[in-house]
XYZ file of C-alpha atoms in Angstrom:
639
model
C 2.053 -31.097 -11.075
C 2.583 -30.495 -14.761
C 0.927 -33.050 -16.952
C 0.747 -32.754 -21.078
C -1.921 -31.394 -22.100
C -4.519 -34.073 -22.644
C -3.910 -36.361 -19.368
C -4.283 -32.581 -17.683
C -7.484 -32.175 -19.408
C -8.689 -35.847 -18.374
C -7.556 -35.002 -14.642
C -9.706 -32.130 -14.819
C -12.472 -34.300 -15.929
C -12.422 -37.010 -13.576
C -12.343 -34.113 -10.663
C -15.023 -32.073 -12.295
C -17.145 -35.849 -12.227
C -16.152 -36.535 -8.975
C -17.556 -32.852 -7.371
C -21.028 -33.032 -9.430
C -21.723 -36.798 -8.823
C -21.748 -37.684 -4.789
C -21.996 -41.607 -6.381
C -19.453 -42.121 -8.562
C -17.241 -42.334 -6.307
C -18.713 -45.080 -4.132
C -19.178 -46.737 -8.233
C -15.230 -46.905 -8.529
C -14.165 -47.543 -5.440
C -16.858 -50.928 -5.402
C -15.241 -52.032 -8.669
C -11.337 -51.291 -7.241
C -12.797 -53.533 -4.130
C -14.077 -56.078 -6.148
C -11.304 -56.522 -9.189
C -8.762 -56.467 -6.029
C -10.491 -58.886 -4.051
C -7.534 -61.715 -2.668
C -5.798 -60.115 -5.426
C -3.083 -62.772 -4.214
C -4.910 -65.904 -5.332
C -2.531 -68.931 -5.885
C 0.687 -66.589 -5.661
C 3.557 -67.662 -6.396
C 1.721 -70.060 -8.558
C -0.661 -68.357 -11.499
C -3.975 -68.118 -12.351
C -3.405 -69.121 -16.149
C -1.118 -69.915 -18.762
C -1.492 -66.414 -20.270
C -0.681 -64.822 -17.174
C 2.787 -66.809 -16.341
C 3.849 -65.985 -20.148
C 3.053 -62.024 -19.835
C 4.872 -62.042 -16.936
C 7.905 -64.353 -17.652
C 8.169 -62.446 -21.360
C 9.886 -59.470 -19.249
C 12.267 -62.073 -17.537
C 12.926 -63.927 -20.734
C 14.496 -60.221 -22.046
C 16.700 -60.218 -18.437
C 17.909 -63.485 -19.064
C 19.496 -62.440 -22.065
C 20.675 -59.745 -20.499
C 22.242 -61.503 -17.796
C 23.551 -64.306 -20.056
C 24.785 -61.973 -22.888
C 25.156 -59.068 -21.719
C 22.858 -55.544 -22.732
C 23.178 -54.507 -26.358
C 21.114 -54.321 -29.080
C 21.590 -57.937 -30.429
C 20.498 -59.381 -26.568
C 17.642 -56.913 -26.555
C 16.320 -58.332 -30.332
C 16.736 -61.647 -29.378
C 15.198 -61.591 -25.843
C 12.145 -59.155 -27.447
C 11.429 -61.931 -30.004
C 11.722 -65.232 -27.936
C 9.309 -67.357 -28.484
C 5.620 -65.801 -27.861
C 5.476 -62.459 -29.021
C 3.699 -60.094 -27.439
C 3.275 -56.022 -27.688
C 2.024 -53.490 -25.233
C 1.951 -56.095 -22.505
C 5.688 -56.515 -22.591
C 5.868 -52.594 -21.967
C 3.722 -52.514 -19.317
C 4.529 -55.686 -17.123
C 8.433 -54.470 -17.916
C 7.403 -51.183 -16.161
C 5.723 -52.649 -12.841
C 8.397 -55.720 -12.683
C 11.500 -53.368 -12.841
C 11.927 -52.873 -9.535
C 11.753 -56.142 -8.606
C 14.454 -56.589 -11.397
C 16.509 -54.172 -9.478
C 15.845 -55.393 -6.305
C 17.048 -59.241 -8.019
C 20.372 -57.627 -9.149
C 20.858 -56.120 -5.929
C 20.863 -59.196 -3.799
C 22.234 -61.467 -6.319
C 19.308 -63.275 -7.330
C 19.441 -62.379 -11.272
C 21.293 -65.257 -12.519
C 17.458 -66.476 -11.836
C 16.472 -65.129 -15.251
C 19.373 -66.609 -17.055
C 18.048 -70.298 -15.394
C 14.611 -70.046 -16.161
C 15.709 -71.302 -20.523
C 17.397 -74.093 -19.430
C 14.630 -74.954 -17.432
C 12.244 -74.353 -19.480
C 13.391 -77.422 -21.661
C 13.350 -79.751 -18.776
C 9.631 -79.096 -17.450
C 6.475 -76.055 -16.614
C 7.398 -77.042 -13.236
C 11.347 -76.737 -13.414
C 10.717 -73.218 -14.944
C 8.181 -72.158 -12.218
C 10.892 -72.905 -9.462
C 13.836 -71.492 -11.192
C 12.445 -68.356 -10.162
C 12.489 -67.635 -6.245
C 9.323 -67.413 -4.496
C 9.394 -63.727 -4.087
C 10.242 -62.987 -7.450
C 6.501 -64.661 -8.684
C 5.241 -62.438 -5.851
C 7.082 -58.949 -6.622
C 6.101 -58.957 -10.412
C 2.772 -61.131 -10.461
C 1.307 -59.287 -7.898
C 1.988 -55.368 -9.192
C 0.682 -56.696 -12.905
C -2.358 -57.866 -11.822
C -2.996 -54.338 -9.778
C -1.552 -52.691 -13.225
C -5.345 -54.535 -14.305
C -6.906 -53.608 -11.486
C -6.497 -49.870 -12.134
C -7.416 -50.392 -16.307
C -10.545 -52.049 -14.925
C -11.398 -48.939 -12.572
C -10.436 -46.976 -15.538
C -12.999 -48.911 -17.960
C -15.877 -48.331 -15.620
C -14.866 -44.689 -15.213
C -14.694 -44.492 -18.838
C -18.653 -46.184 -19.234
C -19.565 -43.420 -16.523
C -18.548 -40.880 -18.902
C -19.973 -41.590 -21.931
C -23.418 -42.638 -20.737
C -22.852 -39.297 -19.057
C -22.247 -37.079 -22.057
C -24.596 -39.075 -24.355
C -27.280 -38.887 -22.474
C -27.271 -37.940 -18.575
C -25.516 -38.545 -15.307
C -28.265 -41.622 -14.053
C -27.289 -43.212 -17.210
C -23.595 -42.723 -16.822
C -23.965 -43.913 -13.040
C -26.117 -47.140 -14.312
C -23.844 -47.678 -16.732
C -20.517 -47.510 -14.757
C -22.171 -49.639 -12.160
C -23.516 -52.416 -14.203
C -19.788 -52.603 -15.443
C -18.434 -52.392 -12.565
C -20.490 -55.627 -11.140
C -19.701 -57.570 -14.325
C -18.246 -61.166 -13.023
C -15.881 -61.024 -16.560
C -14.250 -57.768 -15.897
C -13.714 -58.763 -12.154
C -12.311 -62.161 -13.064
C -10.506 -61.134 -15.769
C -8.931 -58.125 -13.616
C -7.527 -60.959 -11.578
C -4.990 -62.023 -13.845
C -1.873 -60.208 -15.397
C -3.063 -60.387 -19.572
C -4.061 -57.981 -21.818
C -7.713 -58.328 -22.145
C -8.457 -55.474 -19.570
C -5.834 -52.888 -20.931
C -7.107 -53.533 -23.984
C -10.780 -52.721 -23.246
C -9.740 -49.862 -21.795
C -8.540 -48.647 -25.040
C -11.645 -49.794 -26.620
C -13.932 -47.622 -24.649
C -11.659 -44.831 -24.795
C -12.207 -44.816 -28.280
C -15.539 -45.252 -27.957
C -15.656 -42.072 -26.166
C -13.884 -40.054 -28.309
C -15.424 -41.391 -31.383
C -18.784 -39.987 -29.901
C -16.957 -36.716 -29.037
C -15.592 -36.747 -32.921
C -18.981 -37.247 -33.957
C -20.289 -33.794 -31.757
C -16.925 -31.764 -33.141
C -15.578 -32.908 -35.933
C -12.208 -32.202 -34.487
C -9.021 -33.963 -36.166
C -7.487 -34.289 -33.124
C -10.311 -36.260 -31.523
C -9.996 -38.655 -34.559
C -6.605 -38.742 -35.206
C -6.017 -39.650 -31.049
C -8.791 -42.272 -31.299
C -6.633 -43.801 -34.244
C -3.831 -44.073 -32.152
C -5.473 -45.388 -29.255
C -6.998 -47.622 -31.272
C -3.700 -48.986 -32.837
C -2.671 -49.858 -29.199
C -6.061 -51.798 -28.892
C -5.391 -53.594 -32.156
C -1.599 -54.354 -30.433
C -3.055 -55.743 -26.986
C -5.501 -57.764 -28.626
C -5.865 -58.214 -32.725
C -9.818 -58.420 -31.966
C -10.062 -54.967 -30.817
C -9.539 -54.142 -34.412
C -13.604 -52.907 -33.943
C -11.743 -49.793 -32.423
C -11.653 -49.158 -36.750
C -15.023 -49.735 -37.299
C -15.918 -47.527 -34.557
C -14.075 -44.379 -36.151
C -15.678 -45.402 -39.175
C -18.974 -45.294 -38.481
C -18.475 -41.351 -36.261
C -16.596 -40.271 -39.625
C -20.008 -41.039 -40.875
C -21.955 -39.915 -38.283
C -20.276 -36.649 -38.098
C -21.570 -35.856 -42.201
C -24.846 -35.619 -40.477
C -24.058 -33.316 -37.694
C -21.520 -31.028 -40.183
C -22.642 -27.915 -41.446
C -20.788 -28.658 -44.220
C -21.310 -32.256 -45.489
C -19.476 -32.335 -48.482
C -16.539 -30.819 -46.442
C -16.973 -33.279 -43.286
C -17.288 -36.457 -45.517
C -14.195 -35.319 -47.665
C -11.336 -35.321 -45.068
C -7.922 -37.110 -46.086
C -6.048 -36.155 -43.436
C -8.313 -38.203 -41.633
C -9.132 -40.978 -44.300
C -5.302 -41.493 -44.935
C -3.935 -40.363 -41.766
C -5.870 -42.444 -39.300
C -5.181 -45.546 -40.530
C -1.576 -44.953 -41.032
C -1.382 -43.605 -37.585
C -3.160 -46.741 -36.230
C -0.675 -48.911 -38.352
C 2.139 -47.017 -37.446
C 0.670 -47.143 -33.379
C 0.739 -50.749 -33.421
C 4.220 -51.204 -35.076
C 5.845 -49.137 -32.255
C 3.670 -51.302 -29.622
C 5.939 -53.959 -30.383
C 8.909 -53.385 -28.532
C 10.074 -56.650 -30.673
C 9.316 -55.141 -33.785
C 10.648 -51.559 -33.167
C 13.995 -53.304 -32.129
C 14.192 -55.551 -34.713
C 13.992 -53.253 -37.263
C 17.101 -51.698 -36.265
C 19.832 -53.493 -38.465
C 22.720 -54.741 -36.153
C 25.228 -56.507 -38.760
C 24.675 -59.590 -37.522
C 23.625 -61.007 -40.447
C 25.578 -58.376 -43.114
C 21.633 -57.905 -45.017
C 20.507 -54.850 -44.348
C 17.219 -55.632 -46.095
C 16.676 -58.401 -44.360
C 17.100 -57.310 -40.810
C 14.802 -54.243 -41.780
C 12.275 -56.863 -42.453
C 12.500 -59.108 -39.375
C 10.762 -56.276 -37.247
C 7.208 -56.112 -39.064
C 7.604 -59.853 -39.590
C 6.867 -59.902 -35.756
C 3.770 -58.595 -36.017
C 2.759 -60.743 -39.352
C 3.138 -64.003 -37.062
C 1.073 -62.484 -34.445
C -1.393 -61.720 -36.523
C -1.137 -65.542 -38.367
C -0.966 -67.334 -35.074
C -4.066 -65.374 -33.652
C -6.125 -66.118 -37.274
C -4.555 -69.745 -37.142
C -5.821 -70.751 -33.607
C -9.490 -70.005 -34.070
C -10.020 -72.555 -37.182
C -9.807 -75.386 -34.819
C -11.376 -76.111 -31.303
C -7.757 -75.996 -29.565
C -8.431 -79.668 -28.697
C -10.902 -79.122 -26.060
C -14.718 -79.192 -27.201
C -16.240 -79.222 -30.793
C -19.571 -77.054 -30.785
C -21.338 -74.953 -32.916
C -20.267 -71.163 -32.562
C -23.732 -70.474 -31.016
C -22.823 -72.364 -27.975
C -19.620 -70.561 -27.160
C -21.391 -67.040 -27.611
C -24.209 -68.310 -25.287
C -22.104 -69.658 -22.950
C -19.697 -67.280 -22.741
C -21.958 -64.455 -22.858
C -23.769 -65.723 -19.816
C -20.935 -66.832 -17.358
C -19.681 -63.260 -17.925
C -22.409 -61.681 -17.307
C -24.848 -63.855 -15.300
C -28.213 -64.405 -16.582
C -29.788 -61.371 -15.570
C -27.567 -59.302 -17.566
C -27.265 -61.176 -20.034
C -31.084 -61.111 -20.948
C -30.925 -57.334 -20.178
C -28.665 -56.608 -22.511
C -30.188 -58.699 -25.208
C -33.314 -56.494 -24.300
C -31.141 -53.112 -24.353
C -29.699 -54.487 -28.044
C -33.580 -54.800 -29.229
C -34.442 -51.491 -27.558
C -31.155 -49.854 -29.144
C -32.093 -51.600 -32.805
C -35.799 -50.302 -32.374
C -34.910 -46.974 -31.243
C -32.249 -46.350 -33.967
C -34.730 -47.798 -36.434
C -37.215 -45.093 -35.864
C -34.855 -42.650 -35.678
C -34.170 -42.508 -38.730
C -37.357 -42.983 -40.095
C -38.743 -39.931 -38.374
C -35.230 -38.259 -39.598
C -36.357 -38.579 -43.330
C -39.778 -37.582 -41.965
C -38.592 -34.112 -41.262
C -35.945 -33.905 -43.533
C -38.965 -34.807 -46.212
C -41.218 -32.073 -44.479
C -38.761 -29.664 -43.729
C -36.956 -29.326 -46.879
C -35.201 -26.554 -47.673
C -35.863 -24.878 -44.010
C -32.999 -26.936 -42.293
C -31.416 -30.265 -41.629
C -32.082 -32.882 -39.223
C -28.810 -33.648 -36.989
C -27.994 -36.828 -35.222
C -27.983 -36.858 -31.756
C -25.112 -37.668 -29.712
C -27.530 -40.401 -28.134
C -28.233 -41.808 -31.318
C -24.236 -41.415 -32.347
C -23.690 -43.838 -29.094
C -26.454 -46.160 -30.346
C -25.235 -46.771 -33.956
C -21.397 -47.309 -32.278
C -22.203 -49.217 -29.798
C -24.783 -51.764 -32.038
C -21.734 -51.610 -34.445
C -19.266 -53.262 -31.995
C -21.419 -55.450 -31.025
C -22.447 -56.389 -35.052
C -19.266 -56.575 -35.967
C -17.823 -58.927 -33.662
C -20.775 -61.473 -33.337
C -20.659 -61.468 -37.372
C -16.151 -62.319 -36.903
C -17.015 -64.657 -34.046
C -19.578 -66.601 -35.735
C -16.709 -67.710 -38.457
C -14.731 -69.101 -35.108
C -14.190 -72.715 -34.181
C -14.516 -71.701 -30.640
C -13.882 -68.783 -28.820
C -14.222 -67.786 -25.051
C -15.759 -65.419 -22.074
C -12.363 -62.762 -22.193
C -13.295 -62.747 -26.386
C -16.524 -61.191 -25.792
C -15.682 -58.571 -23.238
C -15.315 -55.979 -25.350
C -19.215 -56.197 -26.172
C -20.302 -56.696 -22.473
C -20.240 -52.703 -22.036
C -21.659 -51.961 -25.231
C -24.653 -53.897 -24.175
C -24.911 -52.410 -20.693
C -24.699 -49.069 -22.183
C -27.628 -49.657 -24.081
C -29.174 -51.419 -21.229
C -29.016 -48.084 -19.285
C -30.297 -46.151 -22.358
C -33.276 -48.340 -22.385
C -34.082 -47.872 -18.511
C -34.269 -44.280 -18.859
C -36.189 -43.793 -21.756
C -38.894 -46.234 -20.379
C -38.122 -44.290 -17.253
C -39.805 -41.477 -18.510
C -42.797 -43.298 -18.948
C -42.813 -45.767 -16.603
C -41.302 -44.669 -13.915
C -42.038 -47.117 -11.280
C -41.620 -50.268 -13.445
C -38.123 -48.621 -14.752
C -36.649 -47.943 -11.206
C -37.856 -51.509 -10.194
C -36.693 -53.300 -13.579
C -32.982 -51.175 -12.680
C -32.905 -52.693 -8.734
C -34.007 -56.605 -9.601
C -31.028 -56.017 -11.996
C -28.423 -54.744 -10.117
C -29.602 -56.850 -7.024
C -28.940 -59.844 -9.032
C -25.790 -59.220 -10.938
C -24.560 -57.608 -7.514
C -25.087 -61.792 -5.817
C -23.718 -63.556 -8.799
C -20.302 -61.135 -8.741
C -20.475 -61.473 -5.123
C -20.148 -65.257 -5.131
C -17.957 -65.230 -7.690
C -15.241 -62.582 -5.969
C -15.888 -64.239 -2.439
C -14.692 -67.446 -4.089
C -11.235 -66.295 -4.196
C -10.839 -66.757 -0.965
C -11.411 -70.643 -1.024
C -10.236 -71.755 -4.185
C -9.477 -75.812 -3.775
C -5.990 -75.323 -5.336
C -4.662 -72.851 -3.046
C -6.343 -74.530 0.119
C -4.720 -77.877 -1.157
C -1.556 -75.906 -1.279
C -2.196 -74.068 2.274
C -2.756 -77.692 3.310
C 0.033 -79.222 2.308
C 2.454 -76.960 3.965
C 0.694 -76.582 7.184
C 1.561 -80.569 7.453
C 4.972 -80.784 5.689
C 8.425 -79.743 5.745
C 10.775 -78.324 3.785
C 12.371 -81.925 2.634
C 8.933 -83.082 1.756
C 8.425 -84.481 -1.551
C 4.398 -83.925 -3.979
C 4.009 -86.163 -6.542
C 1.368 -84.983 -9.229
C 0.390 -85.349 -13.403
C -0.962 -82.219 -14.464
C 1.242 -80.996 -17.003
C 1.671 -77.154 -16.163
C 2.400 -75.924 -12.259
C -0.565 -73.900 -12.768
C -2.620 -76.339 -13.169
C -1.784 -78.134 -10.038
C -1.762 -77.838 -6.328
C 2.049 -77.892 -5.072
C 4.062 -75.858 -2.944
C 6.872 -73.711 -4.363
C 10.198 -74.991 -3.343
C 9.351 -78.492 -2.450
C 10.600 -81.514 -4.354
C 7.841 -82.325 -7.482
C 8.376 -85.763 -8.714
C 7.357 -85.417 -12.677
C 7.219 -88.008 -15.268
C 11.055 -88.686 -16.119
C 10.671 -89.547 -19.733
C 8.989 -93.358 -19.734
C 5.766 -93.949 -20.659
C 3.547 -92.107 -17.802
C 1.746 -95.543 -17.007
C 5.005 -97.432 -16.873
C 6.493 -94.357 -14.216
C 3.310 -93.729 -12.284
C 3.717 -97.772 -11.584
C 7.305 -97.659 -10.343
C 6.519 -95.244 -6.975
C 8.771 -97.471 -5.145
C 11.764 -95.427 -7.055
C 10.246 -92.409 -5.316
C 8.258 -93.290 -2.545
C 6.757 -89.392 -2.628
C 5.339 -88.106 0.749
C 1.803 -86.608 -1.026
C 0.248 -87.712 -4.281
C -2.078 -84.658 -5.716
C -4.291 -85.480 -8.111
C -5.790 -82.174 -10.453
C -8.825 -82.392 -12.442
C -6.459 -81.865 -15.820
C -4.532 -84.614 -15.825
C -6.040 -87.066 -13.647
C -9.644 -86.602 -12.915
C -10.040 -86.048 -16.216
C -9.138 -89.497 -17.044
C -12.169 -91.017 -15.567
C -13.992 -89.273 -17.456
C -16.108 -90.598 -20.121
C -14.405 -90.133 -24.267
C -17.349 -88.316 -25.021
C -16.695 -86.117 -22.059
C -14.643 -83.497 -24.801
C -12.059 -84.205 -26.902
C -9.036 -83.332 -23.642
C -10.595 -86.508 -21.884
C -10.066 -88.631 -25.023
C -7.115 -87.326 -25.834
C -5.612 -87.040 -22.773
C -6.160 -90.500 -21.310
C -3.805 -93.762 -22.239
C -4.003 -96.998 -21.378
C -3.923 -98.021 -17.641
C -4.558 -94.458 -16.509
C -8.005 -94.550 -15.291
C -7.469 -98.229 -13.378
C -4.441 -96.606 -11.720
C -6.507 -93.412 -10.516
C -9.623 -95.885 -9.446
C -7.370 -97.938 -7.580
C -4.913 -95.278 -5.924
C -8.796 -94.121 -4.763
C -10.220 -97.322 -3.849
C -10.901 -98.052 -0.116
C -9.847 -101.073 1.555
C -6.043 -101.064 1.528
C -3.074 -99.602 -0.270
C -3.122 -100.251 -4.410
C -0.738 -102.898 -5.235
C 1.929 -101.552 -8.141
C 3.657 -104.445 -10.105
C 6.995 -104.332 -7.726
C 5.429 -103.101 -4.254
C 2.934 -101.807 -2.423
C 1.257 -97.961 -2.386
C 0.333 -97.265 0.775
C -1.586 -93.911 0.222
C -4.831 -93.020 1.547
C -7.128 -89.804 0.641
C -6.122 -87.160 3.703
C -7.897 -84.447 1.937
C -10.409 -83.097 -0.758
C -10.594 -79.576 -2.332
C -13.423 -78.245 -4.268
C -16.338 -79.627 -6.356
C -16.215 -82.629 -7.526
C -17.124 -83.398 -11.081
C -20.118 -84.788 -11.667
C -19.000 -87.530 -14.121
C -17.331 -89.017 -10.694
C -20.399 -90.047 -9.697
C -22.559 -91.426 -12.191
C -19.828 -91.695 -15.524
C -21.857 -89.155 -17.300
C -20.369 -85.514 -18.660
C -22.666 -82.237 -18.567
C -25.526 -82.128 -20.843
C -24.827 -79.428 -23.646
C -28.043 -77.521 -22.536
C -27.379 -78.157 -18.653
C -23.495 -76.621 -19.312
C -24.627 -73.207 -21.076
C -27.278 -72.645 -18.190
C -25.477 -73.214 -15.394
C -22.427 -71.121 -16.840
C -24.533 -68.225 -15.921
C -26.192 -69.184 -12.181
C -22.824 -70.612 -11.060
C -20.054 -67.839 -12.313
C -17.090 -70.273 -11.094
C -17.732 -72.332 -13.478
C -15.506 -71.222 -16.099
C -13.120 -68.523 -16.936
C -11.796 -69.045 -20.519
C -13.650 -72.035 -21.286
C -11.412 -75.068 -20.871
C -10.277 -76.301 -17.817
C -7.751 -73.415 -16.452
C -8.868 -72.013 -13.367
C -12.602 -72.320 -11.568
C -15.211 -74.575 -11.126
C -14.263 -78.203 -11.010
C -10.897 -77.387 -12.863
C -9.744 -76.704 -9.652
C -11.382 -79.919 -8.188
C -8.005 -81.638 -5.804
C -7.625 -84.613 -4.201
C -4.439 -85.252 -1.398
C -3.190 -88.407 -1.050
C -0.687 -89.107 2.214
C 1.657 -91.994 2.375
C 1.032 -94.192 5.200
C 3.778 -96.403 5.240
C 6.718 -97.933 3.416
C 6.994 -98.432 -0.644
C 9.342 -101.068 0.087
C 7.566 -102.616 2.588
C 6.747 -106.907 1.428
């Protein structure tokens, strides 16, 4: 099959790997098992907000379609519609076009057209103007889209460590990776954070292949690259610093310095490349560019394309000086925490110990450079080794984005993912040069660590399989019908635990206390309560700022009583005869004695127990998924 030139070169590589390494293999097709682990979780429902909008910002651009028609005005205004995105709207528009098709086919698309009109009712009216089998045809191939980039990443790992060093580093490397809990749980969602470390190690790898070369076209495709980085996510704008620091790198491999450091076809043309690379990763902004006459200013519809990326950019910067209304702590504690739920503790400390290694190691380095250079002069010039080239990058990214994170107001595990491989390949540097040394300490050091991160990735991916919110869901329709009515008061469908397709009472615009007292009106079948919007109104104020926040007057009293044993909760008009019929999860430990996680308690169990957070407020594991069933068992109307 005939493939451009570089993908046939890369082909060639992976095959080439593949033949000379009987393990690498067994290395990818562990971290495809793993990543694609009950891939299906909570289908059609998601596993976070980010993943419904990637998704739905393909179906927004439909609707238009279908309501207006295709031309260039629909396409501009359906690119543009609220969130903007870039690559992601490419690549989920790729997998979720035949399920498009398949919706035009059967006469399904005037779905797309609903879903803005439904939208301004409720999360939950938008979630079931789409069919069922919709969420399922273009959830599902998106979030295998991430599984691949995630097999891709660890490939990528494999084959730097490789060419830096050896193939047991490479191997080490990739496998480390591979067990990570933050790739695997972050490979289980449709987003961008996966793609876009994908991108970031493939820069990584050709910056280090820059630095042995010099070649432009190494450089000038790592600029590129890393403009489609910089589009999937604005922090993988390290992808610059990274061809930075090989330009610099490569003046002390050159033959020629002078000539190596003096290069402005790469100096100018990498950064416009990058900048241009990013510009045409926003479908939005490529299309808005395009003047249509609608507005008879030429100028001004020329400008409404890169304005689409300027309000990514300001939304991105504008979100981080706050804590997003969730918990106010000291940068410090994110990085901790975050660092060591995605990793587990046993990495984590690892790679702090590969990051002192790498520091020491580059350190003398370059003191016994000078040495030589000092005693050698004039017979010769020391060159940097592609092993130290992978140090300094790799310490870079890892400098760089603790020194931007630290100016953050809060920040989360998906955040700091690009540094998680930077540390393990540094971690795997470290085991083989005290491997030559210490050979039986190095080999044991390398099993206690992959033994360990293997169990807490394990638990983590085996917890798929019984997350509380889908077996509240799997509950619930094993004992209903299909005229059965849920009443719940999260505030997003993803956050709670109802069927598709049933009836989802909602508040209905009075004051929620004043409607959660009137059930006689609805008389649901179930009551679910979520930890978002109802647990976490017994929580104590000091709990975080969501609990304070988030709970008015009367809420708690109504949840204590609706839970209370000894007969149905009296509302103001009739009774509410509900009892508990089922619990899901773990529950929160401020149920039982009023109190919320100590600070120091919270970052060290983030990293024994890895369901206990994802992004780091209360979307998806741990006791965010904590549910509670309710079953009428009688009348509302009853005296």
């Amino acid at each position: 099959m005939w493939l451009p030139s570089p993908l046939d070169r890369a082909r060639r590589q992976v095959r080439e790997d593949l033949a000379a390494d009987p393990y690498l293999k067994y290395i990818l097709l562990l971290s495809a098992l793993l990543s694609a682990f009950w891939l299906w979780h909570r289908l059609p429902n998601f596993a976070t907000r980010d993943e419904r909008w990637r998704v739905v910002d393909v179906m927004e651009v439909a609707g238009f379609v279908v309501n207006d028609g295709f031309g260039l005005e629909t396409l501009q205004e359906g690119t543009k519609y609220w969130r903007v995105f870039g690559p992601t709207l490419y690549l989920y528009a790729l997998v979720a076009l035949p399920a498009i098709a398949i919706a035009v086919l059967i006469g399904d698309a005037s779905a797309f057209g609903d879903i803005f009109g439904a939208l301004g009712t409720d999360f939950y009216a938008h979630w079931q103007s789409i069919p069922a089998w919709l969420w399922w045809a273009t959830v599902l191939p998106a979030r295998l889209t991430n599984v691949a980039f995630a097999v891709g990443s660890v490939y990528l790992l494999y084959r730097i460590g490789t060419h830096v060093r050896d193939r047991p580093t490479g191997r080490l490397a990739a496998l480390l990776l591979a067990l990570t809990w933050a790739v695997i749980v972050l490979a289980h969602e449709a987003g961008e954070d996966i793609p876009a470390l994908f991108c970031v190690l493939l820069v990584f790898y050709l910056a280090v292949r820059y630095v042995e070369t010099g070649s432009r076209r190494l450089f000038l495709a790592g600029s590129a690259i890393g403009g489609v980085a910089i589009a999937f996510k604005p922090t993988a704008g390290v992808t610059a610093i990274l061809l930075g620091v090989a330009y610099l790198l490569r003046v002390g491999r050159a033959d020629d310095p002078t000539r190596a450091l003096l290069r402005p076809e790469l100096l100018v043309g990498g950064p416009l490349l990058a900048v241009f690379t990013i510009y045409l990763s926003f479908p939005s902004a490529v299309l808005n560019t395009i003047p249509s006459g609608a507005s008879g200013s030429v100028l001004a519809e020329l400008w409404d394309g890169p304005e689409v990326i300027l309000d990514r950019v300001d939304r991105v910067a504008g979100e981080k000086t706050s804590s997003h209304g969730w918990l106010s702590r000291p940068a410090w504690w994110w990085y901790v925490r975050g660092s060591a739920n995605g990793l587990g503790w046993p990495l984590a400390l690892a790679s702090v110990a590969g990051i002192a290694a790498g520091v020491g190691a580059l350190g003398r380095r370059a003191f016994a450079a000078l040495v030589r250079e000092s005693n050698d002069a004039g017979r010769g010039r020391p060159t940097v080794s592609l092993e130290t080239a992978a140090i300094a990058l790799a310490l870079s990214v890892i400098a760089v984005m603790t020194g931007v994170y630290s100016t953050w107001a809060y920040f989360r595990t998906h955040h700091l993912l690009p540094m998680f491989p930077m540390g393990i390949l540094l971690v795997a540097l470290a085991l083989q040069w005290l491997d030559t040394d210490r050979e039986r300490v190095a080999r044991t050091l390398a099993i206690v660590l992959i033994v360990s991160t293997a169990i807490y990735a394990g638990v983590g991916t085996v917890g798929y399989a019984s997350q509380p919110r889908d077996d509240a869901v799997g509950w619930l329709q094993a004992h209903g019908g299909a005229d059965t009515t849920v009443e719940t008061y999260a505030g997003d469908s993803q956050e709670a635990a109802v069927p598709h397709g049933w009836t989802i009472y909602r508040t209905d615009g009075l004051p929620r206390g004043e409607w959660m007292q009137n059930v006689e009106r609805r008389c649901p079948d179930y009551v679910v309560l979520n930890y978002q919007r109802a647990m976490i109104w017994l929580a104590p104020d000091n709990h975080s700022q969501l609990s304070d926040r988030w709970t008015r007057p009367g809420d708690a009293e109504y949840v204590r009583d609706l839970l209370a044993e000894g007969g149905p909760y009296e509302t103001e008009n009739a009774p509410y005869p509900y009892d508990v019929a089922a619990r899901f999860g773990r529950e929160p430990p401020f149920l039982e004695d009023g109190q919320p996680y100590d600070r120091t308690w919270n970052v060290i169990r983030t990293g024994i127990f890895p369901r206990t957070i994802q992004y780091g407020d209360p979307q998806d594991v741990g006791v965010y998924g904590y549910t509670i069933v309710l079953e009428r068992t009688g009348e509302c109307d009853e005296p």
